XYZ file of C-alpha atoms in Angstrom:
774
model
C 0.000 0.000 0.000
C 2.925 2.319 0.634
C 4.980 3.674 -2.248
C 8.635 4.609 -1.953
C 9.225 8.112 -3.254
C 12.567 9.411 -4.451
C 13.433 12.566 -2.573
C 16.152 14.988 -3.637
C 17.799 17.149 -1.029
C 20.882 19.354 -0.813
C 23.322 19.845 2.038
C 26.230 22.188 2.636
C 29.202 21.055 4.690
C 31.484 23.724 6.096
C 34.108 24.290 8.783
C 33.524 26.949 11.421
C 37.151 27.531 12.380
C 39.132 26.704 9.245
C 42.866 26.853 9.765
C 42.490 26.787 13.542
C 41.703 23.078 13.168
C 44.169 22.271 10.389
C 46.400 19.330 11.265
C 50.036 19.925 10.391
C 52.685 17.282 10.818
C 54.394 16.937 14.202
C 57.623 17.083 12.210
C 56.871 20.794 11.648
C 57.763 21.422 15.295
C 60.286 18.690 16.046
C 63.679 17.479 14.872
C 63.989 13.713 14.955
C 67.310 13.507 13.142
C 68.845 11.519 16.005
C 65.877 9.215 16.370
C 66.581 5.520 15.853
C 63.956 3.765 13.776
C 62.768 0.454 15.181
C 63.848 -2.303 12.815
C 61.263 -5.043 12.574
C 61.805 -8.765 12.274
C 58.951 -11.232 12.397
C 56.638 -8.593 13.865
C 59.049 -7.821 16.735
C 61.473 -4.979 17.316
C 65.071 -5.803 16.664
C 67.900 -4.039 18.475
C 67.806 -0.807 20.468
C 65.515 1.924 19.178
C 63.321 4.817 20.266
C 59.792 3.355 20.317
C 58.089 6.618 21.311
C 58.317 9.693 19.144
C 57.581 12.383 21.707
C 59.386 15.002 23.738
C 59.381 12.991 26.948
C 60.959 9.891 25.394
C 63.579 12.006 23.635
C 64.369 14.074 26.753
C 63.129 17.280 25.071
C 65.884 17.010 22.478
C 63.418 16.986 19.599
C 61.821 20.386 20.351
C 62.878 22.996 17.795
C 63.905 26.485 18.796
C 62.564 29.574 17.058
C 64.590 30.616 13.958
C 68.079 31.689 15.009
C 68.468 34.308 12.276
C 66.452 36.737 14.437
C 69.242 36.777 17.033
C 71.093 39.299 14.851
C 68.490 41.936 15.754
C 68.060 43.534 19.203
C 65.738 46.261 20.487
C 65.581 48.102 23.810
C 63.683 51.003 25.328
C 65.759 54.109 26.049
C 65.039 56.382 28.999
C 67.317 59.395 28.646
C 66.985 60.106 32.358
C 68.398 56.646 33.121
C 71.417 56.316 30.826
C 73.019 53.680 33.054
C 70.329 51.147 32.101
C 71.175 51.333 28.380
C 72.474 47.990 27.141
C 75.634 47.923 25.005
C 76.089 45.155 22.465
C 79.531 43.615 22.726
C 80.562 45.537 25.869
C 82.784 43.569 28.251
C 83.099 44.143 32.030
C 86.810 44.959 31.701
C 86.182 47.778 29.198
C 86.462 51.359 30.464
C 84.231 54.442 30.052
C 80.964 52.538 30.008
C 78.914 55.610 30.959
C 80.464 57.650 28.148
C 79.714 54.909 25.654
C 76.138 54.676 26.913
C 75.684 58.425 26.480
C 77.166 58.224 23.006
C 74.860 55.305 22.180
C 71.821 57.393 23.124
C 73.006 60.499 21.259
C 73.940 58.638 18.072
C 70.515 57.102 17.553
C 68.778 57.590 14.226
C 65.692 59.837 13.959
C 63.530 56.699 13.709
C 64.910 55.366 16.997
C 64.546 58.708 18.783
C 60.955 59.193 17.607
C 59.976 55.840 19.126
C 62.137 56.010 22.254
C 64.125 52.887 21.352
C 67.598 51.725 20.339
C 68.160 49.020 17.736
C 71.225 46.850 17.156
C 71.625 45.159 13.771
C 74.213 42.405 13.293
C 75.980 43.380 16.509
C 76.307 47.078 15.588
C 74.279 50.202 16.196
C 71.577 51.065 13.717
C 72.766 53.695 11.224
C 71.055 56.395 9.214
C 71.686 54.299 6.098
C 69.647 51.477 7.597
C 66.732 53.830 8.145
C 67.053 55.445 4.711
C 66.974 52.033 3.023
C 63.303 51.749 3.941
C 63.837 48.174 5.133
C 63.399 48.871 8.857
C 59.862 48.770 10.267
C 59.033 49.766 13.853
C 55.844 49.182 15.846
C 55.127 50.484 19.348
C 52.209 49.823 21.650
C 51.427 53.515 22.130
C 51.866 56.592 19.976
C 53.553 58.333 22.913
C 57.026 56.747 23.319
C 57.073 57.201 27.110
C 53.789 55.256 27.375
C 54.755 52.287 25.184
C 54.972 48.992 27.048
C 55.764 46.993 23.903
C 57.868 47.642 20.828
C 58.944 45.555 17.845
C 61.350 46.114 14.981
C 61.610 44.322 11.649
C 64.878 44.651 9.697
C 65.309 43.653 6.060
C 61.521 43.931 5.913
C 61.511 43.548 2.126
C 63.560 40.352 2.265
C 62.061 36.906 1.888
C 62.893 36.125 5.530
C 63.167 39.367 7.564
C 64.618 39.684 11.072
C 62.257 40.473 13.959
C 62.811 41.447 17.593
C 60.439 42.706 20.305
C 60.738 44.111 23.830
C 58.312 44.710 26.688
C 58.298 46.735 29.899
C 55.885 47.928 32.577
C 55.147 51.613 33.085
C 53.662 51.842 36.625
C 50.161 53.269 36.771
C 48.682 55.718 39.269
C 45.894 53.311 40.223
C 43.855 54.189 43.288
C 45.273 52.680 46.434
C 43.211 51.263 49.275
C 44.726 51.786 52.711
C 44.856 48.937 55.165
C 42.666 48.907 58.204
C 43.714 48.641 61.798
C 43.400 44.847 61.793
C 46.095 43.866 59.314
C 45.060 40.186 59.300
C 41.512 41.043 58.230
C 42.247 43.895 55.815
C 45.346 42.497 54.185
C 44.538 41.572 50.602
C 46.714 39.089 48.753
C 47.939 39.368 45.202
C 46.416 37.119 42.534
C 48.066 35.182 39.727
C 45.922 33.137 37.306
C 47.861 30.962 34.879
C 45.361 29.737 32.296
C 46.315 27.030 29.770
C 43.739 27.042 26.992
C 42.964 24.141 26.674
C 44.480 21.456 28.925
C 43.063 18.284 30.472
C 44.238 16.567 33.642
C 45.776 13.687 31.684
C 47.306 16.076 29.182
C 49.078 17.865 32.044
C 50.728 14.574 32.969
C 51.628 13.764 29.362
C 52.863 17.142 28.132
C 53.864 19.172 31.223
C 55.300 16.585 33.648
C 57.924 18.914 35.128
C 55.375 21.670 35.733
C 53.002 19.173 37.328
C 55.756 17.893 39.604
C 56.640 21.461 40.639
C 53.017 22.261 41.545
C 52.958 19.248 43.841
C 56.332 20.171 45.367
C 55.175 23.747 46.119
C 52.063 22.528 47.937
C 49.385 23.377 45.361
C 46.017 21.771 46.101
C 44.876 19.599 43.182
C 41.129 19.367 42.420
C 40.629 15.962 40.717
C 36.830 16.455 40.428
C 37.050 19.918 38.869
C 34.682 19.795 35.864
C 33.918 22.006 32.869
C 30.567 23.778 32.558
C 30.598 24.032 28.758
C 32.124 22.605 25.604
C 34.506 25.480 24.827
C 36.239 28.527 26.259
C 33.237 30.886 26.286
C 31.039 29.413 29.027
C 33.981 28.268 31.153
C 35.831 31.588 31.134
C 32.568 33.459 31.699
C 31.998 31.323 34.801
C 35.543 31.846 36.103
C 35.873 35.553 35.447
C 32.292 36.742 36.058
C 30.535 34.014 38.077
C 27.490 34.130 35.794
C 26.505 31.595 33.111
C 26.894 32.299 29.414
C 23.466 32.264 27.769
C 24.771 32.583 24.217
C 27.887 33.361 22.195
C 26.997 37.048 22.002
C 26.269 37.469 25.720
C 29.952 37.422 26.635
C 30.539 40.713 24.844
C 31.473 43.711 26.964
C 28.633 46.209 27.042
C 27.683 49.192 29.138
C 24.210 47.707 29.524
C 25.482 44.256 30.530
C 24.723 42.971 34.033
C 27.893 40.855 33.931
C 30.707 42.198 36.137
C 34.160 40.902 35.376
C 36.554 39.966 38.135
C 39.185 42.504 37.037
C 36.556 45.268 37.195
C 35.797 44.329 40.792
C 39.501 44.265 41.629
C 40.100 47.605 39.902
C 37.423 49.153 42.098
C 39.033 47.597 45.171
C 42.413 49.201 44.443
C 44.144 46.330 42.693
C 46.491 46.903 39.776
C 45.440 44.467 37.050
C 46.859 42.859 33.936
C 45.362 40.407 31.422
C 47.224 39.013 28.401
C 47.137 35.970 26.144
C 50.065 34.993 23.953
C 48.200 35.065 20.663
C 47.091 37.537 18.026
C 43.685 38.753 19.219
C 42.455 39.024 15.622
C 42.079 35.238 15.997
C 40.610 35.397 19.514
C 36.871 35.940 19.774
C 37.168 35.731 23.550
C 39.536 38.689 23.965
C 37.767 40.762 21.317
C 34.413 40.161 22.986
C 35.423 40.636 26.613
C 37.638 43.703 26.014
C 39.149 43.474 29.512
C 39.611 46.879 31.097
C 42.834 46.234 32.970
C 45.710 48.585 33.714
C 48.216 46.560 31.713
C 48.223 44.047 28.886
C 46.253 45.632 26.060
C 49.390 46.793 24.236
C 50.605 43.218 23.871
C 47.486 42.162 21.965
C 48.790 43.583 18.696
C 52.409 42.736 19.450
C 51.679 39.068 18.883
C 50.210 40.008 15.483
C 53.365 41.875 14.393
C 55.082 39.025 12.584
C 54.473 35.380 11.723
C 57.390 33.041 11.101
C 56.616 29.778 12.849
C 53.648 28.829 15.032
C 53.968 30.327 18.530
C 57.190 32.187 17.648
C 57.650 35.945 17.509
C 61.056 36.514 15.999
C 63.614 34.392 17.786
C 61.560 33.739 20.934
C 58.426 31.826 21.839
C 55.374 34.012 22.422
C 55.032 32.253 25.780
C 58.490 33.565 26.754
C 57.409 37.141 26.007
C 54.262 36.640 28.096
C 56.197 35.166 31.025
C 58.753 38.006 30.916
C 56.010 40.648 30.788
C 54.362 39.048 33.817
C 57.710 39.095 35.663
C 58.070 42.795 34.852
C 54.531 43.438 36.115
C 55.158 41.567 39.356
C 58.506 43.303 39.907
C 56.921 46.724 39.349
C 54.177 46.200 41.942
C 55.682 43.681 44.314
C 54.833 44.976 47.763
C 58.127 43.689 49.040
C 59.823 46.614 47.262
C 60.719 49.739 49.140
C 58.240 52.603 49.072
C 54.880 53.209 50.663
C 53.033 53.448 47.341
C 54.074 49.962 46.310
C 53.121 48.679 49.763
C 49.501 49.748 49.234
C 48.899 48.218 45.779
C 47.991 44.577 45.553
C 48.147 43.230 42.014
C 46.219 40.711 39.941
C 47.648 39.109 36.791
C 45.613 36.974 34.393
C 47.807 35.044 31.937
C 46.416 32.901 29.138
C 48.686 30.537 27.196
C 47.034 29.259 24.010
C 49.905 27.076 22.744
C 47.778 23.928 22.923
C 45.338 25.266 20.315
C 46.549 22.822 17.640
C 46.013 19.218 16.670
C 49.513 17.762 16.849
C 49.542 18.227 20.672
C 53.231 19.034 20.310
C 53.517 22.775 21.003
C 52.123 22.388 24.519
C 55.353 20.570 25.449
C 57.316 23.755 24.724
C 55.638 25.369 27.739
C 57.044 22.948 30.289
C 60.395 24.656 30.861
C 58.908 28.163 30.463
C 56.252 27.552 33.137
C 58.708 25.692 35.353
C 61.007 28.724 35.532
C 58.237 31.324 35.707
C 56.305 29.750 38.592
C 59.491 29.554 40.674
C 59.971 33.320 40.190
C 56.538 34.201 41.621
C 56.542 35.630 45.188
C 54.262 33.070 46.822
C 54.157 34.586 50.309
C 51.449 37.163 49.543
C 49.899 35.641 46.428
C 46.955 33.429 45.569
C 48.080 31.346 42.599
C 45.682 29.476 40.320
C 47.089 27.096 37.732
C 44.082 26.153 35.666
C 42.538 25.561 32.252
C 39.167 26.623 30.953
C 38.281 23.155 29.639
C 39.970 19.862 28.878
C 41.132 18.214 25.671
C 39.870 20.064 22.601
C 42.230 18.990 19.819
C 44.215 15.980 18.662
C 43.602 12.585 17.083
C 41.880 11.133 20.180
C 39.452 14.039 20.638
C 36.621 12.149 18.903
C 36.979 9.040 21.042
C 35.062 8.322 24.243
C 38.147 8.929 26.342
C 38.690 12.180 24.416
C 35.167 13.335 25.222
C 35.778 12.521 28.868
C 39.024 14.508 28.890
C 37.209 17.504 27.422
C 35.129 17.708 30.596
C 38.192 17.497 32.869
C 40.078 20.794 33.039
C 42.947 21.421 35.438
C 42.761 23.278 38.736
C 45.645 23.656 41.200
C 45.382 26.291 43.961
C 47.980 27.719 46.325
C 47.012 30.112 49.144
C 49.241 32.854 50.585
C 50.914 32.194 53.904
C 48.506 34.386 55.939
C 45.443 32.471 54.608
C 46.749 28.955 55.213
C 44.298 28.459 58.061
C 41.655 27.597 55.485
C 43.853 25.003 53.796
C 42.216 22.009 55.530
C 38.718 22.822 54.255
C 40.082 23.626 50.825
C 41.795 20.221 50.701
C 38.636 18.392 51.818
C 36.573 20.088 49.117
C 39.230 19.176 46.557
C 39.358 15.514 47.570
C 35.657 14.708 47.843
C 33.538 17.380 46.132
C 32.695 18.173 42.527
C 33.676 21.747 41.719
C 33.452 24.164 38.784
C 34.706 27.553 37.653
C 31.699 29.156 39.379
C 33.152 27.966 42.692
C 36.583 29.340 41.841
C 35.042 32.752 41.131
C 33.267 32.822 44.496
C 36.470 31.650 46.185
C 38.429 34.552 44.739
C 35.768 37.020 45.887
C 36.004 35.449 49.337
C 39.801 35.469 49.618
C 40.502 38.759 47.838
C 37.479 40.867 48.777
C 35.951 39.012 51.749
C 32.656 38.130 50.011
C 31.724 34.461 50.630
C 28.556 32.978 49.173
C 27.746 29.745 50.998
C 24.376 30.609 52.506
C 21.861 29.988 49.705
C 18.186 30.781 50.188
C 15.920 27.863 51.035
C 15.230 25.651 48.043
C 17.878 27.312 45.930
C 21.222 25.918 44.865
C 23.592 28.631 43.657
C 25.954 27.753 40.852
C 29.043 28.774 42.789
C 30.210 28.548 46.410
C 33.470 29.507 48.070
C 35.866 26.608 48.370
C 37.112 28.090 51.643
C 33.867 26.907 53.277
C 32.549 23.304 53.474
C 30.521 22.368 50.409
C 27.119 20.599 50.831
C 26.603 16.857 50.371
C 24.998 17.479 46.990
C 28.509 18.084 45.697
C 29.467 14.456 46.408
C 28.005 13.481 43.029
C 28.416 14.932 39.588
C 24.718 14.631 38.732
C 23.612 16.699 41.721
C 26.100 19.505 41.050
C 23.881 22.096 39.417
C 26.479 23.827 37.228
C 27.785 20.658 35.518
C 25.932 19.639 32.317
C 24.420 16.154 32.555
C 26.231 15.010 29.408
C 29.560 15.423 31.209
C 28.355 13.381 34.169
C 27.200 10.534 31.930
C 30.747 10.212 30.574
C 31.866 8.920 33.975
C 29.556 5.898 33.775
C 30.428 2.506 32.308
C 34.078 3.399 31.879
C 35.060 -0.274 31.495
C 32.821 -0.693 28.451
C 34.779 1.989 26.605
C 37.718 -0.363 26.287
C 35.676 -2.404 23.790
C 34.650 0.539 21.596
C 36.529 1.380 18.427
C 37.172 4.816 16.976
C 38.209 5.922 13.507
C 41.900 5.892 12.700
C 43.507 9.073 14.056
C 45.466 11.354 11.714
C 48.993 10.094 11.221
C 52.087 12.161 11.909
C 52.261 12.647 8.158
C 49.301 15.014 8.334
C 46.735 14.527 5.579
C 48.228 11.169 4.536
C 45.890 9.652 7.116
C 43.503 8.374 4.451
C 46.265 6.651 2.476
C 46.661 2.911 3.210
C 49.609 2.197 5.467
C 51.433 0.164 2.826
C 51.338 3.114 0.418
C 52.650 5.744 2.828
C 56.277 6.862 2.769
C 58.322 4.981 5.337
C 60.147 7.082 7.874
C 63.012 8.032 7.895
C 63.564 7.010 4.258
C 61.929 9.355 1.796
C 61.295 6.434 -0.559
C 61.126 2.745 0.381
C 64.123 0.627 -0.515
C 63.139 -1.656 -3.401
C 64.882 -4.394 -5.317
C 66.419 -3.481 -8.650
C 63.890 -5.475 -10.695
C 66.352 -5.450 -13.634
C 65.581 -9.079 -14.502
C 64.955 -10.767 -17.824
C 62.834 -13.714 -18.812
C 65.652 -16.049 -17.799
C 65.247 -17.829 -14.448
C 62.748 -16.523 -11.924
C 61.234 -13.586 -13.780
C 59.776 -10.742 -11.736
C 56.181 -9.764 -12.446
C 56.272 -6.390 -14.238
C 53.627 -4.255 -15.953
C 54.238 -1.185 -18.129
C 52.120 1.623 -19.573
C 52.396 5.018 -21.288
C 49.942 7.785 -22.067
C 49.292 6.022 -25.390
C 49.476 2.375 -24.294
C 47.433 0.703 -21.569
C 49.050 -1.612 -19.025
C 50.774 -4.631 -20.572
C 53.038 -7.428 -19.350
C 56.685 -6.394 -19.635
C 58.302 -9.010 -17.373
C 60.504 -10.137 -20.281
C 61.646 -6.584 -20.993
C 64.373 -4.888 -18.983
C 64.048 -1.334 -17.766
C 66.555 -0.110 -20.337
C 64.835 -1.914 -23.196
C 61.417 -0.551 -22.180
C 62.639 3.023 -22.053
C 64.427 2.623 -25.358
C 61.225 1.556 -27.076
C 59.240 4.662 -26.111
C 58.151 6.969 -28.948
C 59.115 10.319 -27.457
C 57.072 12.412 -29.887
C 53.737 11.035 -28.686
C 54.447 9.149 -25.437
C 55.082 11.858 -22.881
C 55.204 9.676 -19.783
C 55.775 6.025 -18.997
C 55.065 3.794 -15.994
C 56.755 0.563 -14.952
C 55.570 -1.447 -11.935
C 57.320 -4.615 -10.775
C 56.989 -6.948 -7.819
C 55.112 -10.110 -6.992
C 53.790 -8.883 -3.636
C 52.136 -5.593 -2.647
C 54.870 -4.892 -0.088
C 57.552 -5.412 -2.722
C 55.926 -3.504 -5.581
C 57.678 -0.488 -7.057
C 56.390 2.153 -9.449
C 58.765 4.017 -11.761
C 57.542 7.147 -13.499
C 59.395 8.886 -16.364
C 58.196 12.198 -17.772
C 59.717 13.578 -20.959
C 58.815 16.495 -23.216
C 60.265 16.622 -26.714
C 59.900 19.487 -29.124
C 57.226 18.792 -31.732
C 58.797 19.938 -34.989
C 55.502 19.649 -36.835
C 53.829 22.109 -34.472
C 56.871 24.369 -34.541
C 56.770 24.419 -38.357
C 53.065 25.196 -38.243
C 53.780 28.203 -36.055
C 56.476 29.426 -38.398
C 54.020 29.127 -41.279
C 51.367 31.095 -39.369
C 53.924 33.731 -38.428
C 55.016 34.099 -42.042
C 51.413 34.450 -43.186
C 50.752 37.072 -40.519
C 53.877 38.992 -41.475
C 52.868 38.941 -45.135
C 49.403 40.270 -44.258
C 50.862 43.064 -42.105
C 53.337 43.985 -44.816
C 50.469 44.267 -47.321
C 48.762 46.703 -44.952
C 51.803 48.981 -45.046
C 53.490 48.038 -41.737
C 57.268 48.322 -41.581
C 59.509 45.326 -40.942
C 60.367 46.578 -37.449
C 56.667 46.920 -36.588
C 55.999 43.437 -37.897
C 58.866 41.984 -35.857
C 57.678 43.774 -32.739
C 54.147 42.469 -33.271
C 55.355 38.880 -33.550
C 57.721 39.208 -30.568
C 54.930 40.705 -28.407
C 53.357 37.277 -27.904
C 54.742 36.087 -24.587
C 55.198 32.611 -23.282
C 52.581 31.737 -20.676
C 52.840 29.855 -17.390
C 49.508 29.354 -15.621
C 50.413 28.138 -12.104
C 47.482 27.318 -9.833
C 47.549 26.199 -6.195
C 44.276 24.560 -5.270
C 42.372 25.797 -2.197
C 44.726 28.482 -0.892
C 43.437 31.832 0.346
C 45.335 35.106 0.129
C 46.050 35.261 3.867
C 46.959 31.571 3.922
C 49.530 32.101 1.172
C 51.061 35.030 3.067
C 51.545 32.807 6.119
C 52.883 29.701 4.420
C 54.593 30.967 1.249
C 56.838 33.756 2.613
C 59.663 33.063 0.168
C 57.332 33.112 -2.835
C 55.847 36.395 -1.638
C 59.332 37.774 -1.115
C 60.317 36.890 -4.681
C 57.169 38.446 -6.135
C 57.738 41.509 -3.982
C 61.116 42.087 -5.622
C 59.363 42.287 -8.995
C 56.490 44.535 -7.901
C 55.087 47.119 -10.267
C 56.219 50.592 -9.155
C 54.003 53.639 -9.521
C 55.013 57.259 -9.381
C 55.448 60.310 -11.512
C 52.204 59.613 -13.320
C 53.339 56.257 -14.683
C 54.285 52.714 -13.855
C 57.540 50.808 -14.216
C 58.957 47.330 -13.726
C 62.685 47.803 -12.895
C 63.496 44.087 -12.829
C 61.860 43.313 -16.155
C 59.050 41.408 -14.465
C 55.786 43.079 -13.547
C 54.246 41.338 -10.527
C 50.904 42.617 -9.305
C 48.642 41.439 -6.490
C 44.890 41.393 -7.041
C 43.547 41.760 -3.508
C 39.887 41.855 -4.551
C 39.872 38.701 -6.666
C 36.957 36.534 -5.615
C 35.548 33.110 -6.419
C 32.622 32.345 -8.722
C 31.628 29.095 -7.050
C 32.177 26.825 -4.070
C 34.328 24.151 -5.686
C 37.595 23.964 -7.594
C 35.999 22.844 -10.867
C 33.706 25.850 -11.145
C 36.528 28.318 -10.564
C 38.948 26.484 -12.852
C 36.270 26.471 -15.558
C 35.983 30.253 -15.280
C 39.759 30.803 -15.316
C 40.589 28.428 -18.157
C 37.578 28.949 -20.409
C 35.750 32.105 -19.328
C 32.591 30.022 -18.912
C 30.139 29.181 -16.148
C 28.674 25.856 -15.065
C 25.199 27.425 -15.041
C 23.208 29.840 -17.146
C 23.101 33.527 -16.236
C 20.014 35.261 -17.599
C 21.659 38.673 -17.326
C 24.413 37.682 -19.751
C 24.240 36.454 -23.347
C 25.550 32.939 -22.863
C 25.440 29.934 -25.141
C 24.985 26.395 -23.867
C 27.659 23.958 -25.013
C 26.313 20.417 -24.863
C 29.463 18.687 -26.089
C 31.577 17.661 -23.115
C 30.984 19.299 -19.722
C 27.783 21.306 -19.358
C 29.066 24.860 -19.784
C 27.611 28.236 -20.612
C 30.000 30.518 -22.484
C 29.865 34.015 -23.995
C 28.527 33.893 -27.543
C 29.342 36.055 -30.545
C 31.964 38.707 -31.156
C 35.588 38.029 -30.331
C 34.660 35.297 -27.854
C 33.414 32.923 -30.562
C 35.970 30.511 -31.980
C 33.949 28.991 -34.793
C 33.005 25.427 -35.608
C 35.293 22.448 -35.166
C 35.793 21.003 -38.649
C 35.958 17.366 -37.493
C 33.145 17.239 -34.923
C 30.944 19.948 -36.401
C 30.260 21.459 -32.975
C 31.176 24.861 -31.662
C 34.557 25.032 -30.046
C 34.700 25.474 -26.295
C 36.597 28.448 -25.001
C 39.408 26.535 -23.304
C 42.452 28.771 -23.245
C 44.765 25.982 -24.408
C 42.588 25.420 -27.499
C 42.690 29.146 -28.165
C 46.472 29.105 -27.842
C 46.772 26.284 -30.359
C 44.454 28.039 -32.805
C 46.625 31.146 -32.550
C 49.768 29.206 -33.413
C 51.382 28.614 -30.029
C 54.120 26.068 -30.651
C 53.306 23.736 -27.770
C 50.933 23.500 -24.855
C 51.882 21.511 -21.724
C 49.070 20.883 -19.282
C 49.757 19.439 -15.828
C 46.256 19.242 -14.402
C 47.002 18.063 -10.863
C 49.667 16.599 -8.628
C 47.310 13.901 -7.297
C 44.907 11.464 -8.927
């Protein structure tokens, strides 16, 4: 009685984050030149080898440093009232007249240096006027007023393919309002605050990637919260909970607004007399969080654009890791406001620093390991006596090959929280430890805890029948926190991940991406074997005598045929070069022993060349009959250039700038120059960039059709197009100069393919390489 109907539907698949989720190879960030490959024999390892390809197994020896070429460039701030602090490149302790040299260094600065309040050293020497006049030195400062700049960067050889970059930071103390202490120092004393946020990081990932940092936290007495759980899938809801104590209703509700009822933690601390700083070590043009929140802190905003100044290698700014710049800036901030310094003004200013390290925002899970030594050294420099220190993450695992597995989903819900109290608040340590050991906690609780410890505002007395999202961890938490499901702030889907853990061992997930990046969909036997670029194969130079090897051969004119009785040399010698432009030879009796040899050869086609000479002669004769001189005719014939149409599939303009710096540098040397009412190409090449070029469709074929034929894959009623039914369904301009007549053999109108046009116009040869993959 029921009939099955055919239904047609359309769907559009798209990525929301694009390059943020691209999976590069781990080899992009590591050097495994000293790694010993495990030799296999009968399915077992043979001899000594390095079975694990990670930083821990290799004792950090595989982690690459930022490019060393940047070390030739140095930058420093210059305060003319403090000449003694000026650094001198190459100065030795035994040298005399240091103060005189420092004064001379300040006076001899170029106008560019003086206007920005800096001094620049290039290749071990002072920057000269000639360097500035060359136009190849670019300077950026965090503020237009030199005395107010807390960050500065310089780029030398800026027009080169690989320029040199250096940056510098400092803290200029602010005149923030101070809050005097009361008579009872124990009650009114307010500790400093340091929040070290790793975005993202799971509990297990801390053990895998930051083992030294984890060991240090334990050694320093940090309280670990094993049941600390995320309140959302990504950074937005979790950071909103931590920094404001209120839930995030939607992606737009995190935005800073005058009409918003959300009060950020740094705003509360500003009002209470704290000096505040918030920074993340990434370009904020890629950070919706920072752009939306717009934190109003005393320090940190100038560094937002500093991390956008130059791009050389992921997480590097010049010759240093961005995390190193962030750690140094935090040290400078702490040193400037450390209440252990002399001076009454410093004594009255507690500080709060919010640091966000985003190095783990990538799928290889390799860059996070770079942070281990940086965090290890930084945390030991923090004055712990008067400081509340939070080492935390906004959520757990968010990237990597295991993210889609059940265990990966579980790790996403398990961020990190380690807390250390100042010495004068250690009396609450016992309750804090009990809450950590037995209670489920969230970022809402951490927010209330900070209000309690820093501002004396606990929230552990909820109205009857109500269960607030957050409670201070300095007070005992209710029994409802003994279970995940009864903890109001934790989504139920995260609690369900804790059930039936044993059953997960029997579930299978899709193959994770291999270390060779997008080779993950290539069968293992067809992938390149590491460390050899090409597998070692037998020579296969056998004849029909004895045990012949199975071999098959083919060319662009001949399909696969048995060539086991033909040697490699004999096969190549029998190729007709004029018409057979490539040849293939595959030998081997087993798939693991098969080899594939490819030969490509282009030979000049004399017949086509003669045809072009004939066309050129006919054209010259016609021009001569019209009264053109011989020089004009020669110039007309010579004006037809050779053409190279080079296309890179699926690469955006900004993507090419990031990943093809040498190509951009070469094209930049041949840029078209304008001036004096005209244009010129000094190098003989004229390279222009079309910044407003757009696509005409969503796929490669549609755009290639437009570029190579001037046609569309659909009809456009606003244009006079003609439908070509022969071959691909195309709609091309009809009439006028765009019509190329009727093909004499097929009797159909010629398509507008540019290579057909070139042949019709007498181009001697057309070579088309359509793609580098099948």
